[in-house]
XYZ file of C-alpha atoms in Angstrom:
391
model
C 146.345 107.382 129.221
C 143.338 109.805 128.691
C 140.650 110.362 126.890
C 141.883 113.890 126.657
C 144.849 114.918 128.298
C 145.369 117.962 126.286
C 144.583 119.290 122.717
C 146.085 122.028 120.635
C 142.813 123.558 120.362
C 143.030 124.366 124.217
C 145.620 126.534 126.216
C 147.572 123.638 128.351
C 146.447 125.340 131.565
C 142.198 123.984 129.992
C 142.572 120.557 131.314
C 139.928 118.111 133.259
C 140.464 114.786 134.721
C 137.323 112.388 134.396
C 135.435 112.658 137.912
C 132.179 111.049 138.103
C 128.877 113.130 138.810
C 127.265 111.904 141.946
C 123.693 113.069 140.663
C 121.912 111.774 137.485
C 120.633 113.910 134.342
C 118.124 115.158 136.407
C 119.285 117.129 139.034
C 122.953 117.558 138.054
C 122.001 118.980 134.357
C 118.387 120.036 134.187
C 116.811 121.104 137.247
C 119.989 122.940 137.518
C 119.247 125.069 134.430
C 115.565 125.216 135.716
C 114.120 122.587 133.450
C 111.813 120.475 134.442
C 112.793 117.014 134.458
C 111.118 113.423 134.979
C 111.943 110.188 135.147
C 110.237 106.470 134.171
C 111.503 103.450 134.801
C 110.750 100.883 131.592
C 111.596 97.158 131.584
C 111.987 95.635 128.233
C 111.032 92.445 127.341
C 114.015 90.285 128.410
C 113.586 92.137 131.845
C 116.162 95.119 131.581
C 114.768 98.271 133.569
C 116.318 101.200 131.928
C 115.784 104.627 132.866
C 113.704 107.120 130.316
C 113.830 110.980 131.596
C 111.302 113.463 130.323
C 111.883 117.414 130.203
C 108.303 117.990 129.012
C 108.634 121.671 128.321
C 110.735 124.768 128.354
C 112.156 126.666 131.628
C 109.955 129.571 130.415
C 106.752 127.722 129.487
C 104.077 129.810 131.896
C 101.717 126.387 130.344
C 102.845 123.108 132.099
C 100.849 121.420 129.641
C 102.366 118.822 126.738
C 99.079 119.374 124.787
C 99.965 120.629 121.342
C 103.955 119.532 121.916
C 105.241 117.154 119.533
C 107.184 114.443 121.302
C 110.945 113.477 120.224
C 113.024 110.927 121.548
C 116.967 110.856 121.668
C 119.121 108.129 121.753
C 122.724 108.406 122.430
C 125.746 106.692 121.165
C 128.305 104.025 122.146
C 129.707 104.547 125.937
C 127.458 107.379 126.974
C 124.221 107.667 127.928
C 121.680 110.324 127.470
C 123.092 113.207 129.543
C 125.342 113.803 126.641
C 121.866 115.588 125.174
C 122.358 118.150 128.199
C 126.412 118.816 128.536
C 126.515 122.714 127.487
C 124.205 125.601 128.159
C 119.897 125.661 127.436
C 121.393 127.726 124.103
C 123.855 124.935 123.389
C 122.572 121.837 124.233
C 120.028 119.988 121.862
C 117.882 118.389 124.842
C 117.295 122.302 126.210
C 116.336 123.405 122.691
C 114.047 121.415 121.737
C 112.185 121.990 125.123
C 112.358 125.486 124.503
C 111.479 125.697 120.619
C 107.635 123.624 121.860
C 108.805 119.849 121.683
C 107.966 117.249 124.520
C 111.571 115.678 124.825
C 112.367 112.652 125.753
C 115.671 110.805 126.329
C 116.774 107.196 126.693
C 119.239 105.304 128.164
C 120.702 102.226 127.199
C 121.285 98.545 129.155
C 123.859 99.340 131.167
C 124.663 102.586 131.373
C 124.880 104.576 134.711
C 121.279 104.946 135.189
C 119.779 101.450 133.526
C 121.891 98.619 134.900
C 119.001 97.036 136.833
C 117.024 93.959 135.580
C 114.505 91.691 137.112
C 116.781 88.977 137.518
C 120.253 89.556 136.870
C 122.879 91.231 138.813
C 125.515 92.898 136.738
C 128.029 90.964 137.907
C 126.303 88.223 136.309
C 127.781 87.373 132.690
C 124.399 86.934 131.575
C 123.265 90.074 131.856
C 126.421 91.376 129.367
C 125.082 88.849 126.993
C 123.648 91.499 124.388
C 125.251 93.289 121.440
C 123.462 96.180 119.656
C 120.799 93.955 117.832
C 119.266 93.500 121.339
C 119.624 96.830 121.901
C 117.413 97.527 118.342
C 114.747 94.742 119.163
C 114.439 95.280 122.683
C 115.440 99.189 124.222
C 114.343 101.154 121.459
C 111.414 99.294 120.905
C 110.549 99.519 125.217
C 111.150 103.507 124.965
C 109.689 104.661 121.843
C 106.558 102.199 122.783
C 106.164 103.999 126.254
C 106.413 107.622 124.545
C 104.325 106.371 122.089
C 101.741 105.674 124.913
C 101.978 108.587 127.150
C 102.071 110.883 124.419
C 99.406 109.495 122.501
C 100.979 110.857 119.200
C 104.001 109.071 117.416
C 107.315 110.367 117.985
C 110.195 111.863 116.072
C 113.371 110.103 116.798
C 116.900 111.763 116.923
C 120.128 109.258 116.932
C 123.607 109.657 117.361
C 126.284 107.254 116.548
C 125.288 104.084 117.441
C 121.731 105.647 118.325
C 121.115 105.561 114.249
C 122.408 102.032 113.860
C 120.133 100.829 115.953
C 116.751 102.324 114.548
C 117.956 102.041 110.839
C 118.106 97.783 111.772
C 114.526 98.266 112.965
C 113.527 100.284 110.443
C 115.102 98.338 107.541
C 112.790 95.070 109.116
C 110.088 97.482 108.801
C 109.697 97.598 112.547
C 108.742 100.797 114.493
C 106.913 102.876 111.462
C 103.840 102.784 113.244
C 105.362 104.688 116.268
C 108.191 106.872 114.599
C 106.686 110.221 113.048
C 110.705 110.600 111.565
C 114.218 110.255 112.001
C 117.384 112.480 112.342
C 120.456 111.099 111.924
C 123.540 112.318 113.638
C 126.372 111.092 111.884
C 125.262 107.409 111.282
C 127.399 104.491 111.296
C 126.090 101.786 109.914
C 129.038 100.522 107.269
C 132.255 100.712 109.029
C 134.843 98.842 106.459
C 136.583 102.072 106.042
C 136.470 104.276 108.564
C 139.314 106.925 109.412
C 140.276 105.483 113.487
C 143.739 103.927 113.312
C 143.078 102.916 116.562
C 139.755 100.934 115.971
C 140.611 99.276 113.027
C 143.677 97.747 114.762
C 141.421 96.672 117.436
C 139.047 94.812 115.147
C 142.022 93.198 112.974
C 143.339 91.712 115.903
C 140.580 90.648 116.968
C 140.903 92.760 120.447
C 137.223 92.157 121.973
C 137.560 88.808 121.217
C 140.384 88.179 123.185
C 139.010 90.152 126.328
C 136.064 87.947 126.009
C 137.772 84.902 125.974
C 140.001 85.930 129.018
C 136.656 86.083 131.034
C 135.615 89.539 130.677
C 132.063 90.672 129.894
C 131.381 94.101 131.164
C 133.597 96.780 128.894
C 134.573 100.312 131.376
C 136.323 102.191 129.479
C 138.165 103.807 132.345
C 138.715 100.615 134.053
C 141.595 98.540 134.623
C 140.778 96.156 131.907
C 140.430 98.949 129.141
C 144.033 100.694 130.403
C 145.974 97.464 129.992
C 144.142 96.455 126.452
C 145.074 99.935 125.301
C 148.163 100.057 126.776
C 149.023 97.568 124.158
C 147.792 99.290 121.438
C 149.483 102.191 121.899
C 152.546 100.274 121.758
C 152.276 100.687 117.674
C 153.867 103.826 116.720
C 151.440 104.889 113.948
C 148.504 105.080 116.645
C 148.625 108.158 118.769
C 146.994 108.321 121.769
C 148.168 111.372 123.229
C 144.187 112.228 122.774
C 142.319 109.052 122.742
C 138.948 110.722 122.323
C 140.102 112.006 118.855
C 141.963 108.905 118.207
C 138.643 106.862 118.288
C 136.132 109.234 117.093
C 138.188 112.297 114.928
C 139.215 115.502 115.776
C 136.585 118.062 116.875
C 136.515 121.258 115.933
C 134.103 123.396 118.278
C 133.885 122.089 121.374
C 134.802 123.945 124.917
C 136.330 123.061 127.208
C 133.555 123.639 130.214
C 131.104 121.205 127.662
C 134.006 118.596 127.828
C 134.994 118.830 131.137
C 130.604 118.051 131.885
C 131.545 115.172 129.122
C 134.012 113.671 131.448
C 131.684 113.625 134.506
C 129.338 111.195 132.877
C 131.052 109.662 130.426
C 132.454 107.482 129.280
C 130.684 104.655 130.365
C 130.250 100.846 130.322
C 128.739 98.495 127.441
C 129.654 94.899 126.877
C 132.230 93.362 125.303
C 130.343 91.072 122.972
C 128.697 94.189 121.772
C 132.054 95.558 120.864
C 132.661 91.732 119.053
C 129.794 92.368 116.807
C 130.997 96.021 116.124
C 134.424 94.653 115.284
C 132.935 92.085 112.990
C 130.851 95.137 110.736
C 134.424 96.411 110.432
C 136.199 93.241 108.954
C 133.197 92.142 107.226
C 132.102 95.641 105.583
C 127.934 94.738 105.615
C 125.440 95.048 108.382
C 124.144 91.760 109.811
C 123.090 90.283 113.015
C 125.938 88.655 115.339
C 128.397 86.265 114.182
C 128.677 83.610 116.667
C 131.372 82.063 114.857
C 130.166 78.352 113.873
C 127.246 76.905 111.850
C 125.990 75.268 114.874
C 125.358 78.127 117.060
C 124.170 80.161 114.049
C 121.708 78.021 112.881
C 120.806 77.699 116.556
C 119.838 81.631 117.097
C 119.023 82.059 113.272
C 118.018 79.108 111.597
C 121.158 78.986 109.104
C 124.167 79.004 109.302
C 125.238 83.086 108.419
C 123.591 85.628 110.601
C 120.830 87.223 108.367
C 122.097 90.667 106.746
C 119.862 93.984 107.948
C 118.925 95.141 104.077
C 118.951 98.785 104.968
C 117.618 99.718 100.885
C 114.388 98.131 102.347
C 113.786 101.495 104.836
C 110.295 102.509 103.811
C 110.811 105.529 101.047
C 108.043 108.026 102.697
C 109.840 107.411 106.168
C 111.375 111.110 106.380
C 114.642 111.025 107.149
C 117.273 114.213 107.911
C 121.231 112.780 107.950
C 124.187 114.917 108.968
C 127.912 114.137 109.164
C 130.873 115.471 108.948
C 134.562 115.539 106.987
C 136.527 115.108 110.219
C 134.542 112.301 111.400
C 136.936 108.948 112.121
C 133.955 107.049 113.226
C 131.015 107.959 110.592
C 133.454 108.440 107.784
C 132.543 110.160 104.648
C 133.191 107.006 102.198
C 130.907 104.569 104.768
C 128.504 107.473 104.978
C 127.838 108.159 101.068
C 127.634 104.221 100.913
C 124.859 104.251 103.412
C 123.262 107.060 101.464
C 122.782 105.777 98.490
C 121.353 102.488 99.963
C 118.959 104.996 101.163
C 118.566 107.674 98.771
C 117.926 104.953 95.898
C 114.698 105.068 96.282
C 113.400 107.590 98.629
C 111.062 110.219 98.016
C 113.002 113.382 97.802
C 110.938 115.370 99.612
C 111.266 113.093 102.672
C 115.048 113.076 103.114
C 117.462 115.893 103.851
C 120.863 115.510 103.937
C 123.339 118.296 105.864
C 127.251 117.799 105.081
C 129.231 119.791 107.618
C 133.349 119.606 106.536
C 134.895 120.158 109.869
C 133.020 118.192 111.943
C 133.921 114.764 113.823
C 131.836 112.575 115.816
C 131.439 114.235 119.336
C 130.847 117.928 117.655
C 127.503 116.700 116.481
C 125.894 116.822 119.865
C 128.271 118.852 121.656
C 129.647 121.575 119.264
C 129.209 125.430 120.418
C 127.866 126.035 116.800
C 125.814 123.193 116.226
C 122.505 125.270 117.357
C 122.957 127.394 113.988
C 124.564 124.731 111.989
C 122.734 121.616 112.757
C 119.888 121.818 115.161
C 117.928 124.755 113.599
C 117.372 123.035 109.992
C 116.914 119.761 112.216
C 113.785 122.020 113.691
C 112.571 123.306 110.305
C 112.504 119.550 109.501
C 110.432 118.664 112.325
C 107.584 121.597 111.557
C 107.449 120.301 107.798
C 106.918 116.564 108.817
């Protein structure tokens, strides 16, 4: 098994094994493009310390200062962390360009990722500290980061997700939470609805209730490259009509533009840990087709975190209409798939103000292309910029 072994849109000689980095974002991807590059240290408030880097101008800024820079923050998707802002070249990668077109960038990193799997209290061997899904991850990390920008910077902050980086703030959002921090928000091929997404793979894994069962055998943490993950996919590749030749493209769709160099950084850092329950409550958007809160399963326990005895629903046609928004996805996407994507849109377009949303419809593009694609520069991040200067 590997997350690419080989694909037909490489020679078979272009292959790279998964090695870990030994520096962090830093050092291995910035400072060695001559960016500078800092890094903060933010606890949240149920005590996770995650790490928040800052490249706070371009490599050929002869001004240090952040005075008259906007600030934007990234947030990265499922099983990566926010290195995968930095994988290609300063004229590739989205991180670098920003920097260099005058924006103060900033870029999080999740609960327990390679970088933020400290707490006050807990060890990571500790089931408690696995105890979150991605509704902790919307009340409590993005809250921390933007918050700490938002302080620094003095000025609120446009916000870029990817994957489940626009899950996440579209919760908040749709509690009208954040506004008064977030100047606006791209998003890179949301997920939000999942009921019919294009991965063979994932849908099997939520019908049979795969998480689950690794939870119940004792397991908390998720690595996706560790022992655990081999033997539960192991399984799954046992059915004939999944193909996991490339698992990368058998999870998230078949990209069309990326090198082999930018995947080859990909494997490096990625891909990485999150836990298992989070993976339960991503299973249970899948069967259930809405967007709520965790399902623990019983009235009891529901009506003991919530009050009643369904998890509440996140009422995403509640986002604020002036909130400007700029969505982009793609045909090829098995993740963010175009039917769960046009549903999402018109929960949001419904009501919003036109001239606050812009939507960007690229046909060949899957899931990873989005932030690693050699073309996404002219096809995605340079209207993503003319959006920024306009709002």
């Amino acid at each position: 098994l590997s997350w690419r072994n080989q694909s037909s849109m490489y020679d078979p000689g272009d292959r790279c094994t998964p090695s870990p980095h030994p520096l962090g974002m830093c050092q291995s991807r910035a400072a060695a493009f001559g960016y500078p590059c800092e890094e903060y240290k933010v606890t949240t408030q149920d005590g996770y310390i995650l790490s928040l880097k800052r490249i706070p101008h371009g490599r050929s800024d002869s001004n240090n200062s952040t005075e008259g820079r906007p600030p934007v923050l990234l947030f990265h998707g499922l099983m990566v962390d926010g290195v995968s802002w930095v994988m290609s070249t300063p004229k590739q990668s989205l991180g670098f360009i920003l920097a260099d077109s005058g924006f103060d960038v900033w870029i999080a990193n999740s609960r327990g990722t390679n970088s933020s799997r400290n707490h006050t209290s807990l060890s990571t061997k500790d089931p408690a500290y696995w105890d979150w899904t991605w509704d902790e991850l919307a009340s409590y990390d993005l809250p921390a980061v933007l918050q700490f920008a938002y302080n620094q910077t003095g000025e609120k902050i446009h916000y870029i997700g990817h994957s489940l980086g626009t899950l996440m703030i579209l919760a908040a959002f749709s509690e009208h939470k954040l506004l008064d921090v977030v100047r606006s928000a791209v998003l890179l091929c949301p997920i939000a609805y999942l009921s019919r997404m294009k991965s063979k793979l994932t849908l099997l894994g939520a019908r049979i209730f795969l998480a689950e069962t690794v939870y119940w055998l004792g397991f908390h943490e998720f690595n996706p490259v560790g022992p655990v993950a081999h033997k539960v996919l192991s399984q799954i590749c046992d059915d004939p009509e999944i193909n996991c030749y490339d698992l990368f493209s058998a999870v998230a769709g078949p990209d069309c533009c990326l090198n082999t160099s930018t995947f080859c950084a990909f494997l490096e850092h990625a891909p990485q840990s999150t836990s298992v329950k989070n993976l339960i409550h991503l299973s249970q958007l899948i069967r259930n087709g809405g967007v709520s809160r965790y399902d623990y399963g019983n009235t009891k326990d529901n009506m003991k975190h919530y009050n009643q005895p369904r998890p509440p629903v996140y009422n995403l046609s509640s986002i604020p209409n002036h909130l400007p928004i700029f969505l982009t996805h793609g045909g090829e996407d098995f993740l963010g798939d175009v039917p769960d994507t046009r549903h999402l849109l018109r929960m949001l377009v419904r009501k919003h103000d036109s001239d606050n949303i812009e939507v960007l419809y690229v046909p060949d593009y899957a899931h990873a292309d989005f932030v690693m694609a050699y073309n996404a520069p002219e096809l995605i991040y340079r209207p993503m910029v003319d959006f920024f200067k306009h709002h």
